[in-house]
mmCIF file of C-alpha atoms in Angstrom:
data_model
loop_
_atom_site.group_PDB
_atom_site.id
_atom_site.type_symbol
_atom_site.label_atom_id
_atom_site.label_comp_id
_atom_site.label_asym_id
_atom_site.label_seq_id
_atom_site.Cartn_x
_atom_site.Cartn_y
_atom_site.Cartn_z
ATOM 1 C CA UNK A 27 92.838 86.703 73.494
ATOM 2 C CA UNK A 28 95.580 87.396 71.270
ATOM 3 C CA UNK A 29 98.678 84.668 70.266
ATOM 4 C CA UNK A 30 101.644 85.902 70.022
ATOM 5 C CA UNK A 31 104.388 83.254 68.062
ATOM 6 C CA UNK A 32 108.076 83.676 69.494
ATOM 7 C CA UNK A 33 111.153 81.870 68.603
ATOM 8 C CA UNK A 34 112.978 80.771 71.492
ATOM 9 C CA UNK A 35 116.315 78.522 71.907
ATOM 10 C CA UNK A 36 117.231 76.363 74.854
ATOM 11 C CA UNK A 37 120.067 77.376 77.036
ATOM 12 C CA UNK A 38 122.941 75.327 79.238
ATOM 13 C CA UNK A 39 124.259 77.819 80.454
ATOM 14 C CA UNK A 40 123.455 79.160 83.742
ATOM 15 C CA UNK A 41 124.215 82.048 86.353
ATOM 16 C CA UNK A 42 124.738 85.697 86.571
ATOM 17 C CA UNK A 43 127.358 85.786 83.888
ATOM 18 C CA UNK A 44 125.473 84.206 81.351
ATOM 19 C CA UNK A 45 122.283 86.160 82.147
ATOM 20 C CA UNK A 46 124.178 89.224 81.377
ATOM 21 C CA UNK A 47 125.521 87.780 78.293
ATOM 22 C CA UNK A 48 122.587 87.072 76.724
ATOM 23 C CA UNK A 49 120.736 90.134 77.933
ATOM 24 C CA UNK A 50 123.495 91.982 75.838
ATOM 25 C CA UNK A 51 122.391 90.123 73.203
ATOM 26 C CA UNK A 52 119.017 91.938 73.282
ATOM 27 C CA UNK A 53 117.538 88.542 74.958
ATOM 28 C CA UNK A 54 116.023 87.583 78.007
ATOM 29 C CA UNK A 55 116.517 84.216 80.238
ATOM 30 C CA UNK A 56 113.427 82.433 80.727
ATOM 31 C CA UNK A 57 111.865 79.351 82.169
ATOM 32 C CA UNK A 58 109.052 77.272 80.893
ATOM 33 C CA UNK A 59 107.556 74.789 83.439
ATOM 34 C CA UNK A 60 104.053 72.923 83.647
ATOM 35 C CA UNK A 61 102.167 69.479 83.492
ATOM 36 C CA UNK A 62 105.284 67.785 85.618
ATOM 37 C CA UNK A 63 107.318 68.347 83.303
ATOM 38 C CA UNK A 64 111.196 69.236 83.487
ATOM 39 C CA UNK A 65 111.728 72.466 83.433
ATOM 40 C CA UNK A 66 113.469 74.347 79.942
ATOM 41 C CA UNK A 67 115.700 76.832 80.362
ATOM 42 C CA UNK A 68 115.188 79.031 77.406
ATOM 43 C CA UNK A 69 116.301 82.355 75.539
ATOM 44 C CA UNK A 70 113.837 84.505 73.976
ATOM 45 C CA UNK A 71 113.892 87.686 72.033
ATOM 46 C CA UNK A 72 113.997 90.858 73.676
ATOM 47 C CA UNK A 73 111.996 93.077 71.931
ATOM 48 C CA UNK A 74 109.585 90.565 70.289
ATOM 49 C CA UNK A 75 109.234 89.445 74.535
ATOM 50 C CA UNK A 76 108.847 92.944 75.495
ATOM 51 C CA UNK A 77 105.999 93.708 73.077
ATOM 52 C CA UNK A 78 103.855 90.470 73.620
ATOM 53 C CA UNK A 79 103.974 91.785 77.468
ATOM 54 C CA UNK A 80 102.259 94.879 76.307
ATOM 55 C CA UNK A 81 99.178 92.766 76.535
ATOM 56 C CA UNK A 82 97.841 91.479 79.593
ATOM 57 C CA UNK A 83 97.826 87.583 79.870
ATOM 58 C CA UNK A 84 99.161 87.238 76.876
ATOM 59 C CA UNK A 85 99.176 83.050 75.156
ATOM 60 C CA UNK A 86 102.926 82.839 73.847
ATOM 61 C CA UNK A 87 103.372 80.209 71.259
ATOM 62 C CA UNK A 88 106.632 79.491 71.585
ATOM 63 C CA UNK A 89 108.931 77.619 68.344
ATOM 64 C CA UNK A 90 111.876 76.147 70.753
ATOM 65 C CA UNK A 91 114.793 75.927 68.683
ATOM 66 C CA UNK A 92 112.352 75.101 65.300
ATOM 67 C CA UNK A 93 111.776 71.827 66.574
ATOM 68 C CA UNK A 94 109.034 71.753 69.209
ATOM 69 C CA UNK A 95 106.082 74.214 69.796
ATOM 70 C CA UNK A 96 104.562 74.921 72.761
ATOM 71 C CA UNK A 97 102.005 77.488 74.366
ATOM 72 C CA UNK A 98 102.412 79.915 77.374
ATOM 73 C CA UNK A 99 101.210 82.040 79.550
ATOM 74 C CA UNK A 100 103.776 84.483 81.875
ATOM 75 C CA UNK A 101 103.517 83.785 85.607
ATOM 76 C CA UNK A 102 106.280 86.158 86.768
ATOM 77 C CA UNK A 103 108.477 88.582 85.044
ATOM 78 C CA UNK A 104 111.284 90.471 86.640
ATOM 79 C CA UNK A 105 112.472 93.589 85.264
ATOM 80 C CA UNK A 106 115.377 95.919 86.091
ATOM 81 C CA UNK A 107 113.959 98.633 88.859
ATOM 82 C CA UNK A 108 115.687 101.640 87.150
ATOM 83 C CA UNK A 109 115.871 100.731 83.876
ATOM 84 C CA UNK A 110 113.078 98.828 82.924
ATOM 85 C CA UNK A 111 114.568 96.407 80.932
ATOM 86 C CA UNK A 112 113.205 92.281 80.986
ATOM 87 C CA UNK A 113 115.629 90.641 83.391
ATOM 88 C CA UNK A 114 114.048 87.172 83.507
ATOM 89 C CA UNK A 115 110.557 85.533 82.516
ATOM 90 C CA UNK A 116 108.967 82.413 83.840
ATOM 91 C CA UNK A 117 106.426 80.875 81.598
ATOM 92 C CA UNK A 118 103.660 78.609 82.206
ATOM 93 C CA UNK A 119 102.970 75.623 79.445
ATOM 94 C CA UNK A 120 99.162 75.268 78.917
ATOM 95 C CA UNK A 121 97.243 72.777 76.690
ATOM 96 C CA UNK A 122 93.733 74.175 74.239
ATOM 97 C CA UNK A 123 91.269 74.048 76.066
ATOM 98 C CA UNK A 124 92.629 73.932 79.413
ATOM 99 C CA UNK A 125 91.670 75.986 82.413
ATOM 100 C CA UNK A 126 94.157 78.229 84.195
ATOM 101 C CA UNK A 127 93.972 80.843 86.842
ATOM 102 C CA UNK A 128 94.584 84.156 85.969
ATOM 103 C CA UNK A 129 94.606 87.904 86.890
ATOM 104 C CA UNK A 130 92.292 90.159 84.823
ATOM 105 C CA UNK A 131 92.100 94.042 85.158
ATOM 106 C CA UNK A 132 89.022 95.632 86.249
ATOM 107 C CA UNK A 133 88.344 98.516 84.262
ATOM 108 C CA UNK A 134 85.409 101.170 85.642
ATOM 109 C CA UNK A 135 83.118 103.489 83.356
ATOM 110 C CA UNK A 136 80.442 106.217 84.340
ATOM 111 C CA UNK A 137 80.306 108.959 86.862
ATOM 112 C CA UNK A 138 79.504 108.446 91.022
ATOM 113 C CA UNK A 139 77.020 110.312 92.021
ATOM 114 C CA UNK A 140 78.126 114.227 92.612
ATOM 115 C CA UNK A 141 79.363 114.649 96.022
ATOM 116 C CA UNK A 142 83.287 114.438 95.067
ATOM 117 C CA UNK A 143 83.448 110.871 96.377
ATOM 118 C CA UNK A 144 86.603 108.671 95.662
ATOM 119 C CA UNK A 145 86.354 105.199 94.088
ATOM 120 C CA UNK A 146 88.614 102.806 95.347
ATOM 121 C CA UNK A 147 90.101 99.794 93.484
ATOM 122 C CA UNK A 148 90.519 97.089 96.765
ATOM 123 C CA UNK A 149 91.436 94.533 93.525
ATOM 124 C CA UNK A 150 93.239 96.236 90.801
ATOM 125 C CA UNK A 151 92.662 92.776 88.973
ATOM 126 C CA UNK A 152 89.972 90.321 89.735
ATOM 127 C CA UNK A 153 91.248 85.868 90.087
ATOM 128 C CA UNK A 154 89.430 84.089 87.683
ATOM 129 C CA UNK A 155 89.954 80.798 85.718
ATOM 130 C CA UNK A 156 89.481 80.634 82.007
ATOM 131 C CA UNK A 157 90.300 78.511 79.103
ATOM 132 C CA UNK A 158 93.697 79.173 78.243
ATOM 133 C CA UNK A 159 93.162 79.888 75.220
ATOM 134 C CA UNK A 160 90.602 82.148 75.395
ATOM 135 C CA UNK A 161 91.604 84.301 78.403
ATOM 136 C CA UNK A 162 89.785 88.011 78.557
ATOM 137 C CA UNK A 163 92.828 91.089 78.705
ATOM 138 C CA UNK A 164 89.801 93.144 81.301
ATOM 139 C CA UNK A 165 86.490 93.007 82.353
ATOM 140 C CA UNK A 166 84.522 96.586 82.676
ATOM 141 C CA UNK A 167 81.903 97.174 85.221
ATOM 142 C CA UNK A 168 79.933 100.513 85.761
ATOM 143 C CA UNK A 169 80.610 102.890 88.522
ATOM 144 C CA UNK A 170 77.597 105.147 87.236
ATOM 145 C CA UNK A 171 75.574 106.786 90.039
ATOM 146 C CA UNK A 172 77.303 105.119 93.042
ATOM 147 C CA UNK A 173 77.688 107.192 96.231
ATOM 148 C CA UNK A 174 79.549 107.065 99.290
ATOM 149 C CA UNK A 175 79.576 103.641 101.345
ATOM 150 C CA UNK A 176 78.120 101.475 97.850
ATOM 151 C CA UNK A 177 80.980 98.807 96.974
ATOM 152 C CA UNK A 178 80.687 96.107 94.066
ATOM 153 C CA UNK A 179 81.664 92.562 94.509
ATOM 154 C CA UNK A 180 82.904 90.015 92.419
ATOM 155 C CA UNK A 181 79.861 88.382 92.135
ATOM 156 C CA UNK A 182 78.748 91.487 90.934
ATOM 157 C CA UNK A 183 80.819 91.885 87.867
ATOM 158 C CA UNK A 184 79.739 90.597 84.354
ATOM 159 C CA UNK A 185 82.444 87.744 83.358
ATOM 160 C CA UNK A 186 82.891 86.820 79.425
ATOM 161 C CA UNK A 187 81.449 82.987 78.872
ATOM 162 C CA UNK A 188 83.623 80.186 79.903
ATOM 163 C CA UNK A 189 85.218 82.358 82.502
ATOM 164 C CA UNK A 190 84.209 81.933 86.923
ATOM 165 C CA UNK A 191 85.562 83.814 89.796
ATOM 166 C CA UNK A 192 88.852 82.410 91.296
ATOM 167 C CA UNK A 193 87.415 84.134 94.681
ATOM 168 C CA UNK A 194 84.895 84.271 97.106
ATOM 169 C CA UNK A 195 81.669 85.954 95.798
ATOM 170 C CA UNK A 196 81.335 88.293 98.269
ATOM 171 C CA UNK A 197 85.340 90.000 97.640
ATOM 172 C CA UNK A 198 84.738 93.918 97.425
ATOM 173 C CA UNK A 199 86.620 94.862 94.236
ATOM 174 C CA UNK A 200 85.252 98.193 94.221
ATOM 175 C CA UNK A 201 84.076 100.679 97.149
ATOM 176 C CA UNK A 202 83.192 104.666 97.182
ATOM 177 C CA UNK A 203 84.625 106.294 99.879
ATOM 178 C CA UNK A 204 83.227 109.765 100.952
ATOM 179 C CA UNK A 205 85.315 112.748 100.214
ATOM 180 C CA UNK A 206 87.663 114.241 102.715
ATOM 181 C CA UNK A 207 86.362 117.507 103.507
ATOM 182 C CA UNK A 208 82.811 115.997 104.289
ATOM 183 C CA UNK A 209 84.273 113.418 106.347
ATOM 184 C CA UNK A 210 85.855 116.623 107.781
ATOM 185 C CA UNK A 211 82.492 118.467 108.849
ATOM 186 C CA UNK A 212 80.766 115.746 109.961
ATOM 187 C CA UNK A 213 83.405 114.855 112.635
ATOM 188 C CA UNK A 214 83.083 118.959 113.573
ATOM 189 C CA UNK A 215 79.683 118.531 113.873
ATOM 190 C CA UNK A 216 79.418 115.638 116.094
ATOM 191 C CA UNK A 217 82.074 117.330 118.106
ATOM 192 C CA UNK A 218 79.826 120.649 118.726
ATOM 193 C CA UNK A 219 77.055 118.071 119.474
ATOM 194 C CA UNK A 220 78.657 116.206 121.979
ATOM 195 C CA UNK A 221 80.250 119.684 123.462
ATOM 196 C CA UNK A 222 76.514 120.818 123.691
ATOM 197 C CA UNK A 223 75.322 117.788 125.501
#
């Protein structure tokens, strides 16, 4: 889990107008909530923002106008649909050692078994709760010899200590689905059959 240390200032000014001032500025609006408290409106740096987001869950430790530090994790960012660009980010404030639910990626290695089966993702990233301090970016479990009709569930897939499933056990994650063109045949040949009966 990597910490990332931002400087961010607090804002009073509010609305579309000043949004688009400050994103001229090469900043991005932002909102740090948590532990009931008020909610800061803050500024942060563009780029510095755009490259902590690089990595998944990211822990921000934000420096709020040099006097306060605090840590965070991003719950929702918006972007710009054409562009790209960070339109808003709303940050969660987390304590050491406190647990917080999160979305990790599930990342596959090996071969399925020949046959020219697909692998479906049904959960591109898997709800867990971790320390937030020590969240994992991915987990990895192994496709390797799987055929058609196997699936893998969440209970199935190794989880770094400290970190349990946010979801049921028995969530498919992954499934292998047979390829097309078989799937193809075999409804041709229970067609024939039930032609010849």
């Amino acid at each position: 889990m990597s910490e990332v240390k931002i400087a961010a200032e607090t804002r009073t000014e509010f609305g579309k107008g000043a949004a688009r001032r400050i994103r001229r500025e090469d900043k991005v609006p932002g909102v740090l909530y948590g532990h009931g408290e008020q909610p800061v409106h803050v500024t942060l740096p563009g780029h510095a923002l755009l490259m902590a987001l690089r990595t998944p869950n990211v822990l921000i430790a934000l420096d709020i106008d040099g006097k306060s530090n605090e840590l965070a994790i991003p719950k929702a960012v918006q972007r710009d649909p054409l562009k790209g660009f960070l339109e808003h980010v709303d940050l969660l404030l987390v304590k050491r050692g406190e647990q917080v639910n999160v979305d990790i990626y599930v990342q596959t290695e090996g071969e399925l078994a020949p046959g020219g089966n697909l692998l479906e993702h049904v959960l591109n990233a898997l709800p867990v709760q971790a320390e937030a301090t020590h969240i994992p970016e991915s987990v990895t479990v192994s496709v390797e010899g799987l055929s058609a009709g196997d699936s893998i569930l969440a209970k199935d897939i190794p989880l770094p200590k400290g970190t349990t499933l946010a979801v049921e056990e028995d969530t498919v994650v992954l499934q292998v689905l047979a390829a097309q063109a078989e799937e193809a045949e075999g409804e041709e040949a229970a067609e024939e059959e039930a032609a010849e009966a």
